[in-house]
Amino acid sequence: MKNLFKITFLLMSNLFMSLTISAQLPDPGFIIDEYTAIVMTDPQHDFLSPEGVAWDVVGKSVTENNTVENLESIFVLAKEHGIPVFVSPHYYYKHDHTWKFEGALEELMHHINMFDREDQLVVEGFEGSGADWLERYKKYIDQDYVTVASPHKIFGPEQNDLSLQLRKQKIDKVILCGMSGNLCVESHMRELIEDGFEVAVVGDATGSAQVPGFDGNAAAQTNFKMISSHVYSTKELENTLKSSKK
Amino acid sequence: MKNLFKITFLLMSNLFMSLTISAQLPDPGFIIDEYTAIVMTDPQHDFLSPEGVAWDVVGKSVTENNTVENLESIFVLAKEHGIPVFVSPHYYYKHDHTWKFEGALEELMHHINMFDREDQLVVEGFEGSGADWLERYKKYIDQDYVTVASPHKIFGPEQNDLSLQLRKQKIDKVILCGMSGNLCVESHMRELIEDGFEVAVVGDATGSAQVPGFDGNAAAQTNFKMISSHVYSTKELENTLKSSKK
Amino acid sequence: MKNLFKITFLLMSNLFMSLTISAQLPDPGFIIDEYTAIVMTDPQHDFLSPEGVAWDVVGKSVTENNTVENLESIFVLAKEHGIPVFVSPHYYYKHDHTWKFEGALEELMHHINMFDREDQLVVEGFEGSGADWLERYKKYIDQDYVTVASPHKIFGPEQNDLSLQLRKQKIDKVILCGMSGNLCVESHMRELIEDGFEVAVVGDATGSAQVPGFDGNAAAQTNFKMISSHVYSTKELENTLKSSKK
Amino acid sequence: MKNLFKITFLLMSNLFMSLTISAQLPDPGFIIDEYTAIVMTDPQHDFLSPEGVAWDVVGKSVTENNTVENLESIFVLAKEHGIPVFVSPHYYYKHDHTWKFEGALEELMHHINMFDREDQLVVEGFEGSGADWLERYKKYIDQDYVTVASPHKIFGPEQNDLSLQLRKQKIDKVILCGMSGNLCVESHMRELIEDGFEVAVVGDATGSAQVPGFDGNAAAQTNFKMISSHVYSTKELENTLKSSKK
């Protein structure tokens, strides 16, 4: 009898909590229409391949979220449903290594020669390098409906033409995914929102750096939830697109 | 004997871990010089007072971090050490309530009438409102060495003149603090870094929204650590300034 | 007979010239739809009133273009045709006078105390000042369909929330007018285009600084023509709106 | 006697006028120091070579200003005086030709296939194309102290990493030159000023589009004078650098 009260109390308490949560964290929602594009950041070797230089810090999260497969699913969905794709890559040129100051992970990325390329007019050695697309994504990126923006240089799209390329196609809603969750995806989310786009994020189509004491994936998922219009899972995105097709 | 091995192993393991961590998360460091300013976001009632409309979600973090007192300490340090202060406030005007779309916490903030003001040409009802400065900060803000930027409108300084005001004073390094950690402080950190500033953050001079399952403070501290040049505690900032003065 | 040849030659020559011009300077055109807004910069005393501090340099152009009346016509058209209006004002606060460097006309504007206001939290002395709206425009600006952005600080909207306010209303086309032509209107035109808006300008609803050797109005009209999607006259805008109404 | 009065009057009148002008158009001045860089836009075939696709509209101005030689002189001065150089190029990729709207000269540039390149990962056919550097400049650009930014996409640096590259080298003053005067140079001037740089322009190291009725060079020189901190001639820049060296 006592236990029944307890259970009831817990249930009520949970119900109250979830009402409170939903009051605290609204889910504004996101409707996919003809002005919606997919934006993918950094689908490149150094982040997504076990041979990539950043695998040590992101590999666990990429594996747990199933990021590599989820990104591939999104490429397939884009093709099936005619959704334009915009890729925002990360390249570091030789001159970027002369910068006089850097934040923590900027310093790390330069130190491990992540995303290194000679410069924008040299392609020798690029094919198959850490800066190149993940092999299995190449057939999806080499398509007419895919626009590759200039490289971003820290984490956000402030240094490239992503936002303009979207606007020149009359896009005003963005479904965001890619690498890494709490750095480039999140900086893209924040800047695109300040630029006036409606932004949803596919939470499990991202992966993040994790070091003892600092869980980049938890940080990313928290900020996606608090800041964007809606956080999809890859599965939910697939179901939404399928049901909208009928 | 077995325990000794165990302890030694743990110690070694910790040592190795911390070496690994430091390899993974460099601390680029930050030197405070004459081109350094303090930037404080949203030192306003609605965030920092138990009567403020956002206290329910941020009160716990503000209390635990000792944010209110730490921000006051930073105001005092700025005065003592002649460091210019730039405040980036958050106001929502009547017309902002007609926006056709919003992200999750944007929607919440509008729903609870956070930071509401009629418009920039009306000050009736402002004094003592949720949008006003915390009472104890007013004497620090009403000073010649404090510049109050135009209001930011989502979370970052993209919509106001903060960055220009800093540059017009030849500032190129920023020590960041204020409310809320994972939203406005973090968006300011990210944008100021893309704008080419060196940025340090005072971790415990921020507080963040926490709802079950999503800890904004943990997210903020993680991203401060991974993105900025250095994360100070208020105490460390105080000691650094004192020792540099001699 | 000789004269007839001459006239024919001149006509042919003009025809050829205009064909050449149109080949060189395409007129991409601009279609006013429900996503179109009017953006007006600086409809304030200091620019538009003979008592304003800048009248000496802009008065001739304002008079010749009939700017004051044309701007009023545009306010009336906006109301009649249900087009939202966004005003981007220019205010200089006390702290702006401590800037350590300025360009030529920035220096001039500060020197003559143009658009001076104490700060955003003080309105004493504002009414009727050089920073206030031109008296005859007040009834048009004090309307629900008019959004007044934060002040811009040099010439463009980079320092204010104009672009976001437009996007939050799903506006992606802008008809631009106001003061002064080659400074604020033109910087708004350039930045809004980089932000991905389609931009038309009402050429004679602007006026510009003219000093011997440097004709700001000619510069503005040249750059409007070369950069925007279409340059309207106020009359052409009126006719376009009237004919589209039927 | 009457004539003497007339001449005296004219002289006095001119004197008064020039005093008035100087009062109206201050020349804030520009001091070249170790934080100063040269920024050059579009030193490419299509603008600067008689074979370039834009020569018809810019050739006259380029010839009259002696732009090609003046830009070369600036490259030489940069080397002699150890001034870092940042080049902001203009490339149009295949996907840029699918934009759904464009301003007047954007439309023209696309129509004449100006600055065309396949994309950033393809260099076949680039060498010697209209998008390539002017041949005589290649030896100056291929240097350690020269940074080539990502391409701008309309006229300003909003779409590339120029501003960040400057800040990462602690540059806060810019001497601007290149092509074309009233489009890319001027948009760079305006945006860099909004970004908080001190900006001077070398007026005769630019050239502009001129079509009947619209003189882009006059527009550019007017706006350089009204907006920047100082307008140099190439000769004046040379003399200033030489005298500062002693």
Tab-separated table of N, CA and C in Angstrom, chain C residues 30-114:
chain	number	residue	atom	x	y	z
C	30	PHE	N	12.929	43.954	-60.516
C	30	PHE	CA	12.557	43.746	-59.109
C	30	PHE	C	11.054	43.598	-59.064
C	31	ILE	N	10.563	42.510	-58.522
C	31	ILE	CA	9.117	42.302	-58.430
C	31	ILE	C	8.688	42.433	-56.972
C	32	ILE	N	7.800	43.368	-56.721
C	32	ILE	CA	7.333	43.619	-55.352
C	32	ILE	C	6.304	42.567	-54.972
C	33	ASP	N	6.587	41.815	-53.927
C	33	ASP	CA	5.639	40.791	-53.491
C	33	ASP	C	5.431	40.886	-51.981
C	34	GLU	N	4.798	39.872	-51.400
C	34	GLU	CA	4.467	39.935	-49.973
C	34	GLU	C	5.681	39.798	-49.069
C	35	TYR	N	6.845	39.473	-49.633
C	35	TYR	CA	8.070	39.346	-48.847
C	35	TYR	C	8.970	40.563	-49.011
C	36	THR	N	8.372	41.646	-49.488
C	36	THR	CA	9.130	42.874	-49.763
C	36	THR	C	8.860	43.915	-48.677
C	37	ALA	N	9.914	44.575	-48.233
C	37	ALA	CA	9.767	45.655	-47.256
C	37	ALA	C	10.450	46.911	-47.765
C	38	ILE	N	10.046	48.036	-47.196
C	38	ILE	CA	10.751	49.299	-47.432
C	38	ILE	C	11.732	49.502	-46.282
C	39	VAL	N	12.973	49.828	-46.605
C	39	VAL	CA	13.960	50.170	-45.575
C	39	VAL	C	14.359	51.625	-45.769
C	40	MET	N	14.216	52.415	-44.729
C	40	MET	CA	14.561	53.834	-44.797
C	40	MET	C	15.643	54.153	-43.768
C	41	THR	N	16.711	54.784	-44.241
C	41	THR	CA	17.797	55.154	-43.317
C	41	THR	C	17.713	56.630	-42.952
C	42	ASP	N	17.910	56.922	-41.671
C	42	ASP	CA	18.142	58.277	-41.154
C	42	ASP	C	17.133	59.345	-41.556
C	43	PRO	N	15.823	59.114	-41.398
C	43	PRO	CA	14.874	60.181	-41.725
C	43	PRO	C	14.806	61.196	-40.583
C	44	GLN	N	15.948	61.812	-40.311
C	44	GLN	CA	16.106	62.608	-39.100
C	44	GLN	C	16.416	64.070	-39.423
C	45	HIS	N	16.107	64.937	-38.444
C	45	HIS	CA	16.311	66.385	-38.581
C	45	HIS	C	17.651	66.778	-39.173
C	46	ASP	N	18.730	66.227	-38.601
C	46	ASP	CA	20.054	66.739	-38.956
C	46	ASP	C	20.365	66.611	-40.446
C	47	PHE	N	19.676	65.698	-41.112
C	47	PHE	CA	19.877	65.537	-42.548
C	47	PHE	C	18.836	66.275	-43.378
C	48	LEU	N	17.596	66.303	-42.900
C	48	LEU	CA	16.486	66.676	-43.780
C	48	LEU	C	15.884	68.039	-43.505
C	49	SER	N	16.317	68.684	-42.433
C	49	SER	CA	15.757	69.991	-42.110
C	49	SER	C	16.815	71.069	-42.359
C	50	PRO	N	16.390	72.235	-42.892
C	50	PRO	CA	17.354	73.334	-43.103
C	50	PRO	C	18.051	73.744	-41.807
C	51	GLU	N	17.475	73.383	-40.664
C	51	GLU	CA	18.140	73.683	-39.394
C	51	GLU	C	19.108	72.560	-38.987
C	52	GLY	N	19.066	71.453	-39.685
C	52	GLY	CA	19.920	70.320	-39.340
C	52	GLY	C	21.390	70.641	-39.549
C	53	VAL	N	22.261	70.017	-38.759
C	53	VAL	CA	23.682	70.371	-38.795
C	53	VAL	C	24.363	69.970	-40.107
C	54	ALA	N	23.756	69.062	-40.877
C	54	ALA	CA	24.394	68.620	-42.111
C	54	ALA	C	23.824	69.283	-43.356
C	55	TRP	N	22.881	70.219	-43.134
C	55	TRP	CA	22.199	70.838	-44.280
C	55	TRP	C	23.172	71.512	-45.244
C	56	ASP	N	24.223	72.112	-44.705
C	56	ASP	CA	25.206	72.795	-45.547
C	56	ASP	C	25.773	71.885	-46.637
C	57	VAL	N	26.007	70.631	-46.309
C	57	VAL	CA	26.593	69.736	-47.316
C	57	VAL	C	25.569	68.899	-48.084
C	58	VAL	N	24.386	68.686	-47.500
C	58	VAL	CA	23.401	67.849	-48.203
C	58	VAL	C	22.188	68.622	-48.725
C	59	GLY	N	22.019	69.856	-48.280
C	59	GLY	CA	20.799	70.613	-48.590
C	59	GLY	C	20.529	70.747	-50.086
C	60	LYS	N	21.565	71.024	-50.847
C	60	LYS	CA	21.378	71.218	-52.286
C	60	LYS	C	20.830	69.941	-52.936
C	61	SER	N	21.410	68.816	-52.595
C	61	SER	CA	20.985	67.541	-53.171
C	61	SER	C	19.580	67.160	-52.689
C	62	VAL	N	19.295	67.396	-51.413
C	62	VAL	CA	17.968	67.090	-50.864
C	62	VAL	C	16.900	67.926	-51.574
C	63	THR	N	17.246	69.179	-51.843
C	63	THR	CA	16.299	70.065	-52.520
C	63	THR	C	16.088	69.645	-53.972
C	64	GLU	N	17.185	69.389	-54.674
C	64	GLU	CA	17.083	69.020	-56.083
C	64	GLU	C	16.358	67.699	-56.295
C	65	ASN	N	16.637	66.729	-55.438
C	65	ASN	CA	15.985	65.422	-55.586
C	65	ASN	C	14.551	65.428	-55.061
C	66	ASN	N	14.200	66.472	-54.322
C	66	ASN	CA	12.880	66.522	-53.691
C	66	ASN	C	12.744	65.401	-52.645
C	67	THR	N	13.835	65.159	-51.958
C	67	THR	CA	13.933	64.006	-51.062
C	67	THR	C	12.875	64.004	-49.957
C	68	VAL	N	12.660	65.161	-49.324
C	68	VAL	CA	11.739	65.202	-48.182
C	68	VAL	C	10.332	64.778	-48.605
C	69	GLU	N	9.889	65.308	-49.718
C	69	GLU	CA	8.540	64.970	-50.201
C	69	GLU	C	8.501	63.516	-50.704
C	70	ASN	N	9.551	63.112	-51.380
C	70	ASN	CA	9.561	61.739	-51.900
C	70	ASN	C	9.532	60.703	-50.776
C	71	LEU	N	10.264	60.973	-49.708
C	71	LEU	CA	10.207	60.044	-48.571
C	71	LEU	C	8.801	60.019	-47.975
C	72	GLU	N	8.172	61.172	-47.914
C	72	GLU	CA	6.796	61.186	-47.399
C	72	GLU	C	5.862	60.395	-48.324
C	73	SER	N	6.056	60.539	-49.630
C	73	SER	CA	5.245	59.751	-50.578
C	73	SER	C	5.435	58.250	-50.337
C	74	ILE	N	6.654	57.867	-50.040
C	74	ILE	CA	6.919	56.441	-49.810
C	74	ILE	C	6.238	55.954	-48.535
C	75	PHE	N	6.236	56.770	-47.496
C	75	PHE	CA	5.495	56.409	-46.276
C	75	PHE	C	4.009	56.196	-46.609
C	76	VAL	N	3.459	57.095	-47.427
C	76	VAL	CA	2.039	57.001	-47.786
C	76	VAL	C	1.771	55.739	-48.621
C	77	LEU	N	2.670	55.488	-49.572
C	77	LEU	CA	2.529	54.278	-50.402
C	77	LEU	C	2.586	53.011	-49.554
C	78	ALA	N	3.500	52.994	-48.585
C	78	ALA	CA	3.641	51.825	-47.715
C	78	ALA	C	2.328	51.529	-47.007
C	79	LYS	N	1.693	52.583	-46.499
C	79	LYS	CA	0.437	52.416	-45.776
C	79	LYS	C	-0.657	51.920	-46.724
C	80	GLU	N	-0.763	52.586	-47.868
C	80	GLU	CA	-1.810	52.232	-48.837
C	80	GLU	C	-1.696	50.793	-49.338
C	81	HIS	N	-0.455	50.351	-49.516
C	81	HIS	CA	-0.257	49.046	-50.149
C	81	HIS	C	0.173	47.962	-49.158
C	82	GLY	N	0.116	48.287	-47.865
C	82	GLY	CA	0.410	47.279	-46.841
C	82	GLY	C	1.831	46.738	-46.901
C	83	ILE	N	2.782	47.618	-47.185
C	83	ILE	CA	4.185	47.183	-47.218
C	83	ILE	C	4.847	47.537	-45.894
C	84	PRO	N	5.428	46.554	-45.204
C	84	PRO	CA	6.071	46.864	-43.928
C	84	PRO	C	7.270	47.794	-44.123
C	85	VAL	N	7.499	48.647	-43.140
C	85	VAL	CA	8.587	49.619	-43.204
C	85	VAL	C	9.567	49.359	-42.063
C	86	PHE	N	10.853	49.401	-42.380
C	86	PHE	CA	11.905	49.258	-41.374
C	86	PHE	C	12.773	50.502	-41.440
C	87	VAL	N	12.906	51.178	-40.295
C	87	VAL	CA	13.721	52.386	-40.237
C	87	VAL	C	15.035	52.059	-39.525
C	88	SER	N	16.142	52.449	-40.147
C	88	SER	CA	17.461	52.247	-39.537
C	88	SER	C	18.023	53.614	-39.171
C	89	PRO	N	17.943	53.990	-37.885
C	89	PRO	CA	18.341	55.345	-37.494
C	89	PRO	C	19.830	55.449	-37.179
C	90	HIS	N	20.268	56.660	-37.026
C	90	HIS	CA	21.674	56.959	-36.729
C	90	HIS	C	21.711	57.765	-35.433
C	91	TYR	N	22.241	57.201	-34.366
C	91	TYR	CA	22.423	57.958	-33.122
C	91	TYR	C	23.880	57.861	-32.692
C	92	TYR	N	24.411	58.967	-32.197
C	92	TYR	CA	25.741	58.907	-31.567
C	92	TYR	C	25.599	59.192	-30.080
C	93	TYR	N	26.082	58.265	-29.283
C	93	TYR	CA	26.004	58.416	-27.840
C	93	TYR	C	27.275	59.083	-27.321
C	94	LYS	N	27.216	59.490	-26.066
C	94	LYS	CA	28.350	60.198	-25.459
C	94	LYS	C	29.635	59.396	-25.616
C	95	HIS	N	29.560	58.076	-25.370
C	95	HIS	CA	30.798	57.288	-25.431
C	95	HIS	C	31.366	57.169	-26.844
C	96	ASP	N	30.533	57.393	-27.862
C	96	ASP	CA	31.059	57.321	-29.233
C	96	ASP	C	32.067	58.444	-29.507
C	97	HIS	N	31.976	59.500	-28.722
C	97	HIS	CA	32.901	60.623	-28.930
C	97	HIS	C	34.305	60.336	-28.399
C	98	THR	N	34.510	59.172	-27.801
C	98	THR	CA	35.853	58.817	-27.303
C	98	THR	C	36.574	57.872	-28.262
C	99	TRP	N	35.986	57.602	-29.425
C	99	TRP	CA	36.627	56.697	-30.390
C	99	TRP	C	38.027	57.193	-30.723
C	100	LYS	N	38.956	56.272	-30.866
C	100	LYS	CA	40.354	56.658	-31.079
C	100	LYS	C	40.712	56.912	-32.541
C	101	PHE	N	39.836	56.550	-33.457
C	101	PHE	CA	40.103	56.856	-34.870
C	101	PHE	C	38.770	56.885	-35.623
C	102	GLU	N	38.772	57.619	-36.727
C	102	GLU	CA	37.557	57.772	-37.527
C	102	GLU	C	37.928	58.077	-38.969
C	103	GLY	N	37.060	57.703	-39.898
C	103	GLY	CA	37.205	58.128	-41.273
C	103	GLY	C	36.749	59.571	-41.428
C	104	ALA	N	36.865	60.102	-42.660
C	104	ALA	CA	36.636	61.531	-42.900
C	104	ALA	C	35.252	62.002	-42.439
C	105	LEU	N	34.201	61.423	-42.976
C	105	LEU	CA	32.878	61.944	-42.598
C	105	LEU	C	32.428	61.490	-41.219
C	106	GLU	N	32.984	60.408	-40.718
C	106	GLU	CA	32.761	60.101	-39.293
C	106	GLU	C	33.288	61.237	-38.420
C	107	GLU	N	34.499	61.685	-38.760
C	107	GLU	CA	35.099	62.779	-37.985
C	107	GLU	C	34.239	64.041	-38.074
C	108	LEU	N	33.791	64.331	-39.291
C	108	LEU	CA	32.942	65.507	-39.466
C	108	LEU	C	31.662	65.397	-38.641
C	109	MET	N	30.998	64.253	-38.729
C	109	MET	CA	29.721	64.080	-38.020
C	109	MET	C	29.890	64.258	-36.510
C	110	HIS	N	30.977	63.713	-35.988
C	110	HIS	CA	31.209	63.900	-34.556
C	110	HIS	C	31.516	65.358	-34.231
C	111	HIS	N	32.279	65.997	-35.126
C	111	HIS	CA	32.685	67.376	-34.901
C	111	HIS	C	31.480	68.316	-34.828
C	112	ILE	N	30.482	68.077	-35.668
C	112	ILE	CA	29.313	68.959	-35.682
C	112	ILE	C	28.187	68.444	-34.773
C	113	ASN	N	28.510	67.431	-33.968
C	113	ASN	CA	27.540	66.863	-33.010
C	113	ASN	C	26.265	66.351	-33.662
C	114	MET	N	26.453	65.792	-34.822
C	114	MET	CA	25.312	65.245	-35.554
C	114	MET	C	24.729	64.035	-34.816
